[in-house]
Amino acid sequence: MAKIIVVTSGKGGVGKTTSAAAISTGLALRGKKTVVIDFDVGLRNLDLIMGCERRVVYDLVNVIQGEAGLNQALIRDKRVENLFILPASQTRDKDALTKEGVAEVLEKLKAEFDFILCDSPAGIERGAQLAMYFADEAIVVTNPEVSSVRDSDRILGLLSSKTQRAEQGQDPIKEHLLITRYNPQRVTTGDMLTLEDIREILAVNLLGLIPESEAVLRASNQGVPVTHDGASDAGQAYADTVARLLGEEIPLRFHEMQRKGLLSRMFGGNRR
Amino acid sequence: MSLNVDSADVAFTFKGGMLPMTVMELASADPEHIRRQLAGKLSQAPAFFQHTPVVLSVEKLDEPHLALERICAVCRDHKLLPVAVRGGSEPIRQSAWALGLGWFPPVEEGRARILESVSERTNDAVDPAATEVVEERAADAPVALSETTRLYRGTVRSGQQVSAAEGDLVVIGAVNAGAEVLAAGSIHVYGALRGRALAGIHGNAQAGIYCRELEAELISVAGTYKRLEDIDPKLLGVPVEVHFVKEQLEIKPLA
């Protein structure tokens, strides 16, 4: 039975779509049959990050409104087997999504996939609520910054009240914290919140920590999820994150300032 | 909190406050009917009728006009001081003002919950049998407290509101920024208090706030409040207790 995971944050621009793309790619690379759904109707981005924007014909709203079949709308990833993208509509708005329609789409996908990732829009309105409503697990993406942490806190509150699991009194959604754009140097100088601060405020299990990295911007612009860039710090951090999602115990990396040793001074750091 | 500029030349200061207030909810518009019932109550619980200020609520009455002056006179005869009217039609509002009374809008949906329990309590106070029960409880505090205390486990998150309408609230966890905890009694937070905490919401000035780490946006006891900005920075981040002492909030480190 497929696991439905929502990638959410409340605040915009913290790296939800980047993380949804990177994690779904990582899961597929580990042999899990994965689909990633863009719930950001009207502000579609996932297709760009996944590099499949030229192959979009039908979208989630078409499927929900019965204008296209699910298999017509699913886009097969060119780089990894087992990975599919269900894009959002750019011309509609979030009112085009209905709870029943989303439920029906998810039900069909569940039969075929191991993991269903829902890339939530920013905010706490309809689109975000529908993206989280049917989730089994949630990845809350947070930047080391006060407004992002407060919005994540708000989202965690909604996850425990405005979801199917909460409303039907089932086991609560399993919540994970994913900290992105972490810059140990700026944490040391006090520009950013520390890892400990964030964990203390949000009181949620830490799934991963992604360092601020040039590789992420490059990956987004090239339309290649950063997980494919195995040499980069961010690529490795996402691979660790995926391993933890699959239940492996992996020590945390990239959260401390790197002391430059003799070798790295001579040959340059491994940060690219 | 005060708006004064030059303290030497100040005749008064405005302060925000929530005072305990008895609401007299009228089910009849007939002054004589009210008089008969008041006379009965007066003989049962004379202690209650000590020039007690009351708000006359006419929301349950479906009458556009009211013999408001006569009703007020009946109240005063029984040592109740009407100070304001709540709800009612435009003519009722005009006559309230003409009589020198304040006027409050009818209870909104959202606030109904809190105010409902206020009026429940005041009903209790008028009913002498209930008054005794309250006194009994005061003498036997631990038992009575546990009946109304609400225990909340986990983090109270931004946007969430947890309240104990009748007694104390105990939170095992943190109250995060943007969250709100309310209690008729005291509030105990076994964690960091970063959001808003309002104790004694029905006017119980004996209520207190206790927390492991004070970072609160706002703390209030019986309507008197302090914002984060008003709190001595030395008290932030440490375990404290907050009480209402000499008309203001006193914050002390927990020894």
PDB file of C-alpha atoms in Angstrom, chain A residues 164-171:
ATOM      1  CA  GLN A 164      -8.466  13.007   7.512  1.00  0.00           C
ATOM      2  CA  ARG A 165      -6.412  11.141  10.098  1.00  0.00           C
ATOM      3  CA  ALA A 166      -7.171  13.804  12.697  1.00  0.00           C
ATOM      4  CA  GLU A 167     -10.855  14.087  11.826  1.00  0.00           C
ATOM      5  CA  GLN A 168     -11.430  10.333  11.825  1.00  0.00           C
ATOM      6  CA  GLY A 169      -9.396   9.787  14.978  1.00  0.00           C
ATOM      7  CA  GLN A 170      -6.865   7.487  13.325  1.00  0.00           C
ATOM      8  CA  ASP A 171      -3.164   7.393  14.225  1.00  0.00           C
TER       9      ASP A 171
END
